[in-house]
Short mmCIF file of C-alpha atoms in Angstrom, two decimals:
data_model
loop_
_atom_site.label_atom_id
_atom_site.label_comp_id
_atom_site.label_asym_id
_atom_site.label_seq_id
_atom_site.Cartn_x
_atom_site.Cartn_y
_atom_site.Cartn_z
CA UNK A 674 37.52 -21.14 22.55
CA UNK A 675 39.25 -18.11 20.97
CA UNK A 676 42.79 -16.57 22.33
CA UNK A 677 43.31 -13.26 21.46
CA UNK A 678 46.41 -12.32 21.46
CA UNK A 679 46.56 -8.60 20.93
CA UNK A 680 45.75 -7.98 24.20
CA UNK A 681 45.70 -4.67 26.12
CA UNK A 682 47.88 -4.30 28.92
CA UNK A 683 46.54 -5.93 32.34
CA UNK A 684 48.64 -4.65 36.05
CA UNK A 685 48.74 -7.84 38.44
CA UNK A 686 48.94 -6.79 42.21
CA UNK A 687 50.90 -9.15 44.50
CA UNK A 688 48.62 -10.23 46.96
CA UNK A 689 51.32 -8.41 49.63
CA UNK A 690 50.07 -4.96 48.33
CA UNK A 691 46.37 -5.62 48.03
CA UNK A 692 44.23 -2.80 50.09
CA UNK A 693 40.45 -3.61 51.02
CA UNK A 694 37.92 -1.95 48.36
CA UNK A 695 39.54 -2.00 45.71
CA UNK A 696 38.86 -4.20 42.11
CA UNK A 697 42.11 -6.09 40.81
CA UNK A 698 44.06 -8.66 38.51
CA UNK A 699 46.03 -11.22 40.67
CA UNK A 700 48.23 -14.15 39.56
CA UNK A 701 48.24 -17.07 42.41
CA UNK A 702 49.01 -20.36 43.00
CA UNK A 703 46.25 -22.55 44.55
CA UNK A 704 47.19 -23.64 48.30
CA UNK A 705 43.54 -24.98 48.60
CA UNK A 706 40.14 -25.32 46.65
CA UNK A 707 36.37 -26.50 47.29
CA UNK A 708 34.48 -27.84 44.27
CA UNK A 709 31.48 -25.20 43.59
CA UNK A 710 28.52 -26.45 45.68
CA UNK A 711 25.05 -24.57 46.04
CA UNK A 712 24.16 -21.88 47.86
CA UNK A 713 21.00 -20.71 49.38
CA UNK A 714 19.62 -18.63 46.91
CA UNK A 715 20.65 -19.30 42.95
CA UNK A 716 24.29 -19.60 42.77
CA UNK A 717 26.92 -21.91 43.13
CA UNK A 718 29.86 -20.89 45.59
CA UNK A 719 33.70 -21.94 45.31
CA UNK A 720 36.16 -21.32 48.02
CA UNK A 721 40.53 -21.02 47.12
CA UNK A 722 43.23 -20.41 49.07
CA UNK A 723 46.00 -18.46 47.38
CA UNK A 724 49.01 -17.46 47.49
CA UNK A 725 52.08 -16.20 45.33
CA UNK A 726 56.08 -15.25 45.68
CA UNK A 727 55.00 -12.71 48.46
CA UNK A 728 54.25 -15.37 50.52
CA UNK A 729 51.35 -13.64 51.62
CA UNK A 730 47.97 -16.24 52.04
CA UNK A 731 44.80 -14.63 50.95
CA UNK A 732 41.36 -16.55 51.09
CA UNK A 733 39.10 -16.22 47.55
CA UNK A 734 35.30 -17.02 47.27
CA UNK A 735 33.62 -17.06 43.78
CA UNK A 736 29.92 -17.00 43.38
CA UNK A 737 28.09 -17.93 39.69
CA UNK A 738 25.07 -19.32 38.70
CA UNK A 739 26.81 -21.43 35.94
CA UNK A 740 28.95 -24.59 37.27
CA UNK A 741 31.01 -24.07 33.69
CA UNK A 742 32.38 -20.51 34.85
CA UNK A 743 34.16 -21.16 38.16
CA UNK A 744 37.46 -22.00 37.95
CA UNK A 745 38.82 -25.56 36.63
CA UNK A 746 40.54 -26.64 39.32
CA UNK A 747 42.34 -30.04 39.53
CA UNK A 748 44.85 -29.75 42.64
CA UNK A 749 46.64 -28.39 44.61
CA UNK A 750 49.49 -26.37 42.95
CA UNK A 751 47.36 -24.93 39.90
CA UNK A 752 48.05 -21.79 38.66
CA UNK A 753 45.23 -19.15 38.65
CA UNK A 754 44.38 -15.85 36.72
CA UNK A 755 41.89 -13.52 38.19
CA UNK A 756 40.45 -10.53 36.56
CA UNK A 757 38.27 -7.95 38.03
CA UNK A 758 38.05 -9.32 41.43
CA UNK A 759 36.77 -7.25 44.88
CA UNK A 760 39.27 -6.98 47.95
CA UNK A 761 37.66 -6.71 51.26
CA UNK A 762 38.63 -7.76 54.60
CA UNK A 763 37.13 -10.56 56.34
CA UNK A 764 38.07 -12.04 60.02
CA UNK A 765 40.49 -9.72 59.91
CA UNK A 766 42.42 -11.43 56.75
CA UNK A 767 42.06 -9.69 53.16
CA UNK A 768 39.63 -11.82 50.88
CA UNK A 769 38.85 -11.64 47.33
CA UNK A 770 35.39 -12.02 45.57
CA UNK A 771 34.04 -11.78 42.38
CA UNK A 772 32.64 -8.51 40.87
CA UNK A 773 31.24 -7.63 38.03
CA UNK A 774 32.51 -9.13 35.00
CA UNK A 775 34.86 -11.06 36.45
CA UNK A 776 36.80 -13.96 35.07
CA UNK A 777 39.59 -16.85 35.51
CA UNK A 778 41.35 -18.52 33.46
CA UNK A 779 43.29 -21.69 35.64
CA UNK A 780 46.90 -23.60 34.31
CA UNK A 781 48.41 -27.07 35.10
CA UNK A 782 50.69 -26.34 37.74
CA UNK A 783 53.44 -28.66 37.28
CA UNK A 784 56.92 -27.43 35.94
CA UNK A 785 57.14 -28.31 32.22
CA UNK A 786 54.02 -29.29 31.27
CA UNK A 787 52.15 -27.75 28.76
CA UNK A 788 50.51 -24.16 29.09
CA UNK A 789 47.40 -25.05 28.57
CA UNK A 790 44.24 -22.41 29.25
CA UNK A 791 41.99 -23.67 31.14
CA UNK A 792 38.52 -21.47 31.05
CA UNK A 793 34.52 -21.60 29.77
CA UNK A 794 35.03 -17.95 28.08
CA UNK A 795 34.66 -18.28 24.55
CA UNK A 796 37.32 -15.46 24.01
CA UNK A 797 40.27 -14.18 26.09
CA UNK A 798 43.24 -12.52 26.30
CA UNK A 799 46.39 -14.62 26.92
CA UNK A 800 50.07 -13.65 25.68
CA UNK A 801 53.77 -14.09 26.34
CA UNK A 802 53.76 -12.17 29.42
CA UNK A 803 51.02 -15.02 30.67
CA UNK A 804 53.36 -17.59 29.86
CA UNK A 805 55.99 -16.18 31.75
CA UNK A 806 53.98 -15.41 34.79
CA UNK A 807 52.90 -19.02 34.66
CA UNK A 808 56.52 -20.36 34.26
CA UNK A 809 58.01 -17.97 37.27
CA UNK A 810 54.48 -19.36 39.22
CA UNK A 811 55.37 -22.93 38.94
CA UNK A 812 59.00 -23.01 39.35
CA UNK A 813 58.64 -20.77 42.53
CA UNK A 814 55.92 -23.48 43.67
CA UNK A 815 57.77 -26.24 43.05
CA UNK A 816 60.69 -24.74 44.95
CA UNK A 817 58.79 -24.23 47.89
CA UNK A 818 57.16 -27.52 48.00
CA UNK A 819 53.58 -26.23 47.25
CA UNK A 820 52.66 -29.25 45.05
CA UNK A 821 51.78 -32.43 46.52
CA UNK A 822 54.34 -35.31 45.81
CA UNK A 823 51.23 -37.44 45.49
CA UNK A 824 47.86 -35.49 44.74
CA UNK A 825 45.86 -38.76 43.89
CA UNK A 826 46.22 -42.17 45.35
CA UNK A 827 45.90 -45.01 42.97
CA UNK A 828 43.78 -48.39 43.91
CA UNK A 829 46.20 -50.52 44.71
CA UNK A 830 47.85 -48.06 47.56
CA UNK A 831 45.00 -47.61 49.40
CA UNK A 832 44.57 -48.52 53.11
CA UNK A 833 41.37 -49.25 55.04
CA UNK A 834 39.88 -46.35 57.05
CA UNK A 835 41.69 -43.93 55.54
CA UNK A 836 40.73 -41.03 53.05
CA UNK A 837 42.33 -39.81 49.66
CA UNK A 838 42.13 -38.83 46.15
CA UNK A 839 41.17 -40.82 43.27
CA UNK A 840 41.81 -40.29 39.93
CA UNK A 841 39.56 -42.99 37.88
CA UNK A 842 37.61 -43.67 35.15
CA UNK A 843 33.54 -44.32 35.57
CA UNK A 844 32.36 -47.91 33.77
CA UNK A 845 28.95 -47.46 35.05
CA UNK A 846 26.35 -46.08 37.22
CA UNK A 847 23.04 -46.38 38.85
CA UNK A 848 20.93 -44.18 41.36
CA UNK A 849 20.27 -46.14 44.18
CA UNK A 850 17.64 -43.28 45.54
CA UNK A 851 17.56 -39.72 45.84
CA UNK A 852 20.40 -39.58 47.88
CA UNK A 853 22.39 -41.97 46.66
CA UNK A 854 24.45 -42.85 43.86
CA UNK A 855 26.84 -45.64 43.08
CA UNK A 856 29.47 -44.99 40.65
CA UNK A 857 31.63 -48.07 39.84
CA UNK A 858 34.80 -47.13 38.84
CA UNK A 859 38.45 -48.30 37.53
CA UNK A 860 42.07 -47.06 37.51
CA UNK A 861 43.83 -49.57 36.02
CA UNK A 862 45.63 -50.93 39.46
CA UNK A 863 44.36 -53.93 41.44
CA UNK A 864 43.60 -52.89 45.24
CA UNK A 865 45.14 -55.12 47.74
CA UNK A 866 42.18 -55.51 50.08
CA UNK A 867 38.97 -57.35 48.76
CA UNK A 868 36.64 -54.71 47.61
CA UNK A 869 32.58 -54.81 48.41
CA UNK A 870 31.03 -56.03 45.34
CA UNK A 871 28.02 -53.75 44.89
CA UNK A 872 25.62 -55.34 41.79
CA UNK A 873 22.53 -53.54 40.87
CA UNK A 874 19.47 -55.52 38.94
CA UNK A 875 19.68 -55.94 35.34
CA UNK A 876 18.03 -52.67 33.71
CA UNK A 877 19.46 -50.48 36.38
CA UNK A 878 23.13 -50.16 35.27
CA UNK A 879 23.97 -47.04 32.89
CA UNK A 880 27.23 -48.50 31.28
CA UNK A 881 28.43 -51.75 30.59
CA UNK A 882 28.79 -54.79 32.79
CA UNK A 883 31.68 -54.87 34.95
CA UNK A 884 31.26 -58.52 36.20
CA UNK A 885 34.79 -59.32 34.53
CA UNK A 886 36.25 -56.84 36.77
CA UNK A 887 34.54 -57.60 39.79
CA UNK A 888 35.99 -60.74 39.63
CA UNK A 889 39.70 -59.52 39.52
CA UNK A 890 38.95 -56.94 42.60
CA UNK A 891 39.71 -53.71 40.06
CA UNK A 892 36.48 -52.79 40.25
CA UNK A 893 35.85 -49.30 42.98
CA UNK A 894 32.21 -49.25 43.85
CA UNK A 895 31.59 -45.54 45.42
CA UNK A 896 28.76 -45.01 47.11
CA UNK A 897 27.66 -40.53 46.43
CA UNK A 898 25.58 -39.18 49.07
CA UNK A 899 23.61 -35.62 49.58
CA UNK A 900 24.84 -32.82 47.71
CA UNK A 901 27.09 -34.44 45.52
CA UNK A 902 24.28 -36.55 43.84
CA UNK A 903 23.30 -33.82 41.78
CA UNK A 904 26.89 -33.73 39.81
CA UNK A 905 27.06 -37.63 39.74
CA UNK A 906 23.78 -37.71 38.27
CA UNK A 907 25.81 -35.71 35.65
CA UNK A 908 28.72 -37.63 35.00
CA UNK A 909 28.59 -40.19 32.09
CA UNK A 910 30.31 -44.25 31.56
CA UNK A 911 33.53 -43.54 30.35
CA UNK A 912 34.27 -40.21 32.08
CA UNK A 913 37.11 -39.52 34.04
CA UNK A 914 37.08 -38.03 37.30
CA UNK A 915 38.99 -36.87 40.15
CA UNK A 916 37.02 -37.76 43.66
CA UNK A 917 38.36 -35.60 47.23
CA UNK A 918 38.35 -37.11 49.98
CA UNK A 919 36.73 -40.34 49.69
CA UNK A 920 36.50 -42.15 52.42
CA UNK A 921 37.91 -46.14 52.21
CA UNK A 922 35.59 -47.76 54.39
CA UNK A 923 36.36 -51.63 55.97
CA UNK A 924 32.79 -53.70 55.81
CA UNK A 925 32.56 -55.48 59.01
CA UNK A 926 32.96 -58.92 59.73
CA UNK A 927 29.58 -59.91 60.52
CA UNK A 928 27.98 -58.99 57.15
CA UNK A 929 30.43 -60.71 54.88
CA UNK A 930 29.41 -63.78 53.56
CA UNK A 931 30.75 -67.17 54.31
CA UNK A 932 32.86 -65.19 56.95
CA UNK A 933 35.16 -63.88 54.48
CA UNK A 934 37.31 -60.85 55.57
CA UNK A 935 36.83 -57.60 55.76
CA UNK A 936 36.62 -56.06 52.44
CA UNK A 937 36.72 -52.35 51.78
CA UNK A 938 33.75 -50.10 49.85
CA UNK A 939 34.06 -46.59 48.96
CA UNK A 940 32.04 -43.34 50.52
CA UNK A 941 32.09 -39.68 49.08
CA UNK A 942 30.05 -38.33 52.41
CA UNK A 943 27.75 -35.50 52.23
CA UNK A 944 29.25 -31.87 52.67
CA UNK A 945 32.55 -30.05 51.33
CA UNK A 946 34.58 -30.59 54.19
CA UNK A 947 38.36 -30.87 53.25
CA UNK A 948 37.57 -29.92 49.94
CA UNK A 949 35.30 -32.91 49.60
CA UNK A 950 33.70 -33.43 46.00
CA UNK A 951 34.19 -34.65 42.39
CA UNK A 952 34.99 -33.14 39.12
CA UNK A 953 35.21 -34.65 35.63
CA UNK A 954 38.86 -34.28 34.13
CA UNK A 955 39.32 -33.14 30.69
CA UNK A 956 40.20 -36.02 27.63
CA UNK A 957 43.42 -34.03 27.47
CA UNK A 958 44.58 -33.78 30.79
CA UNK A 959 48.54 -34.68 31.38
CA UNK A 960 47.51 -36.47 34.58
CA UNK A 961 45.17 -39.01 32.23
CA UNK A 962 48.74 -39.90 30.77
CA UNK A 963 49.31 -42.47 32.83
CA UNK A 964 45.92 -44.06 33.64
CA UNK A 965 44.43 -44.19 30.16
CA UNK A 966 47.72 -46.56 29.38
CA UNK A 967 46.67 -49.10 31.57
CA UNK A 968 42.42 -48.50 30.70
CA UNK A 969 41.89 -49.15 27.07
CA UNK A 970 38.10 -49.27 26.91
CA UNK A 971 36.30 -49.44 23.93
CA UNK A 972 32.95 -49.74 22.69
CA UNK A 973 33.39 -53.63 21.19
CA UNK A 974 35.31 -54.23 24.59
CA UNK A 975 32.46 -53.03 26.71
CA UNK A 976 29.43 -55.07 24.23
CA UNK A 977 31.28 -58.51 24.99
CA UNK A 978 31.33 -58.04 28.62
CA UNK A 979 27.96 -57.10 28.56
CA UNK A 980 26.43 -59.83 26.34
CA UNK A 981 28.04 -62.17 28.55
CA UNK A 982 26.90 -60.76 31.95
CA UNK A 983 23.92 -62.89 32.88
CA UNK A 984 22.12 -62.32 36.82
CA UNK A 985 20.48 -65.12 38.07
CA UNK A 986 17.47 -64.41 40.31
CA UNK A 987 17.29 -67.22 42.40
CA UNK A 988 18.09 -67.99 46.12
CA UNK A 989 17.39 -64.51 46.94
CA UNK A 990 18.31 -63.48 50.88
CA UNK A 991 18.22 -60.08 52.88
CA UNK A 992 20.92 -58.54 54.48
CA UNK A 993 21.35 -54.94 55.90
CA UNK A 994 24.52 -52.60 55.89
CA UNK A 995 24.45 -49.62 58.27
CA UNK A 996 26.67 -46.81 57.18
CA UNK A 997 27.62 -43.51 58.78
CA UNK A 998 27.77 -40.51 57.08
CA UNK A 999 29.02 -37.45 57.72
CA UNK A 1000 26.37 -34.40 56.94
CA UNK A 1001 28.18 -30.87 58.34
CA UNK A 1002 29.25 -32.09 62.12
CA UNK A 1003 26.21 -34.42 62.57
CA UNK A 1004 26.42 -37.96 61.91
CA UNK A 1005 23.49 -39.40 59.63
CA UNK A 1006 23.14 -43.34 59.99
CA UNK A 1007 21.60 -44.90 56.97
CA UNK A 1008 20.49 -48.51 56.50
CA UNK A 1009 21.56 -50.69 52.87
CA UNK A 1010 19.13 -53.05 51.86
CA UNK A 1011 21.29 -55.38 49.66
CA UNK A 1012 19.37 -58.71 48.20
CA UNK A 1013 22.25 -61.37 47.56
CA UNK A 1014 21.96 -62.98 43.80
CA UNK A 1015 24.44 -65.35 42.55
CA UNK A 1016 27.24 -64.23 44.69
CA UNK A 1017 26.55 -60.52 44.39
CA UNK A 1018 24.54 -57.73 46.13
CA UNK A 1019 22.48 -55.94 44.86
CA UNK A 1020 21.08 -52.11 46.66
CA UNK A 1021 17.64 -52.34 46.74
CA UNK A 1022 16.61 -49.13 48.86
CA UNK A 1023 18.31 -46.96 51.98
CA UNK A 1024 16.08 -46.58 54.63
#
């Protein structure tokens, strides 16, 4: 990545004074986002909702056959830069969309932080006059209570039956089939509730052993389905990612063992409802601050566990979990088969 600095001179338009068929440069803050997800024919689409001192609200879609070049967007309250982009009405509201040659470049946006760049162009133009626009940007945001006081929820806040935001780190994965994923995951916090315990068979797992964890409850075991499979399948042990909308999801009763209680598992459904999704947050990222002092995870760490991880394949029984996932506005019912080993359960198909 290359700033240039010498920049020629760009015109921003507040989004008040934008006319339909026109190409311009805006400066926003994001109200709302989508993750990119794929469209019919060859691209990926990503839908924003911006807006800026004018007050004015203006909807933005972004088409590109490359995941890498639409926007990095981490929450609510980021600043964007948009060059080159189409106005045109839609449902009677103005709209943006990409044009030729267009390009973003996305900022933190909390007050203070650092003004960071973010963007997959190898070279771009970014000067003093960017850093004020970002600095007036985030103050005004932050005055008008445009950032969320809490845009993640950490483990040990979460309730049953509810959904939220999850800022993690991935320990390990395994594809369960080809519309399914399970991504087990930490943050550092222990979650109130018992959590499912979802094991896989030995020679499944991508990543290292997190029987320790399981133990202690700070293990998240999230359960990917339909579209977002294809970025999970993606996303490496060790990331760290930001998960919309998951969905905290109480077991019942009846298919605990011993009649325990309830415990709680983890569902990203299928579609982009609500912004619904996951993205994998940069090494650098301020909001890592804070979780990567209570995850220290290295590759020593992660061989112990491991070696000392042995499944026992005896007294082998058959139980079945029926979960219900969203897909659009249908509902898509889809049966677990879990085989219980040595206290543990362990996906062997969805039916």
């Amino acid at each position: 990545m290359v700033f240039v600095y010498s920049q020629p001179k760009y015109d921003y338009v507040p989004l008040n004074e934008l006319q339909p068929g026109t190409v311009v440069n805006v400066y926003a803050v994001v109200t709302f986002f989508k993750q990119p997800f794929p469209t019919k024919g060859t691209d990926y689409c990503s839908t924003l909702k911006l807006t800026d001192q004018s007050g004015v609200k203006v909807g933005c879609t972004i088409f590109s056959s490359k995941l890498e070049d639409h926007p990095k967007i981490f929450m609510v309250g980021d600043i964007i830069r948009l060059h080159r982009m189409k106005t045109q009405m839609f449902s009677g509201s103005m709209s943006l969309l990409t044009s030729w040659r267009w390009s973003a470049v996305t900022f933190d946006g909390t007050v203070d932080s650092a003004i960071v760049p973010r963007t997959s162009s190898k070279t771009f133009h970014f000067g003093e006059e960017d850093r004020r626009m970002v600095a007036t940007l985030r103050q005004w945001a932050a005055e008008h209570s445009l950032l969320p006081s809490e845009p993640t929820i950490p483990l040990s806040a979460v309730q049953p039956k509810t959904f939220f935001n999850l800022t993690c780190q991935v320990l390990a994965k395994a594809c369960i089939d080809s519309s399914c994923i399970l991504l087990k995951v930490w943050d550092g916090s222990k979650c109130t509730h018992p959590l499912v315990n979802v094991a896989v068979e030995p020679g499944t797992l991508e990543g290292a052993s997190t029987l320790a964890k399981d133990r202690q409850n700070l293990t998240a075991n999230i359960l990917v389905f339909d579209n977002h499979v294809e970025f999970a399948q993606a996303v490496k042990p060790d990331m760290f990612l930001r998960i919309y909308n998951l969905h905290a999801v109480s077991q019942p009763q009846s298919v605990q063992l011993g009649g325990q209680q309830e415990r709680l598992s983890f569902h990203l459904h299928g579609g982009n409802s609500f912004g619904r999704g996951l993205c994998v947050l940069p090494s650098d990222s301020p909001d890592l601050q804070q979780l990567k002092g209570c995850v220290p995870w290295d590759s020593a760490h992660k061989h112990n566990e491991q070696s000392r991880c042995i499944f026992s394949m005896s007294n082998t029984n058959l139980i079945w979990f029926t979960f219900r996932v969203s897909v659009g506005r249908s509902r898509l019912s889809l049966s677990l088969s879990l085989d219980i080993k040595d206290g543990h359960r362990y996906p062997s198909r969805l039916l």
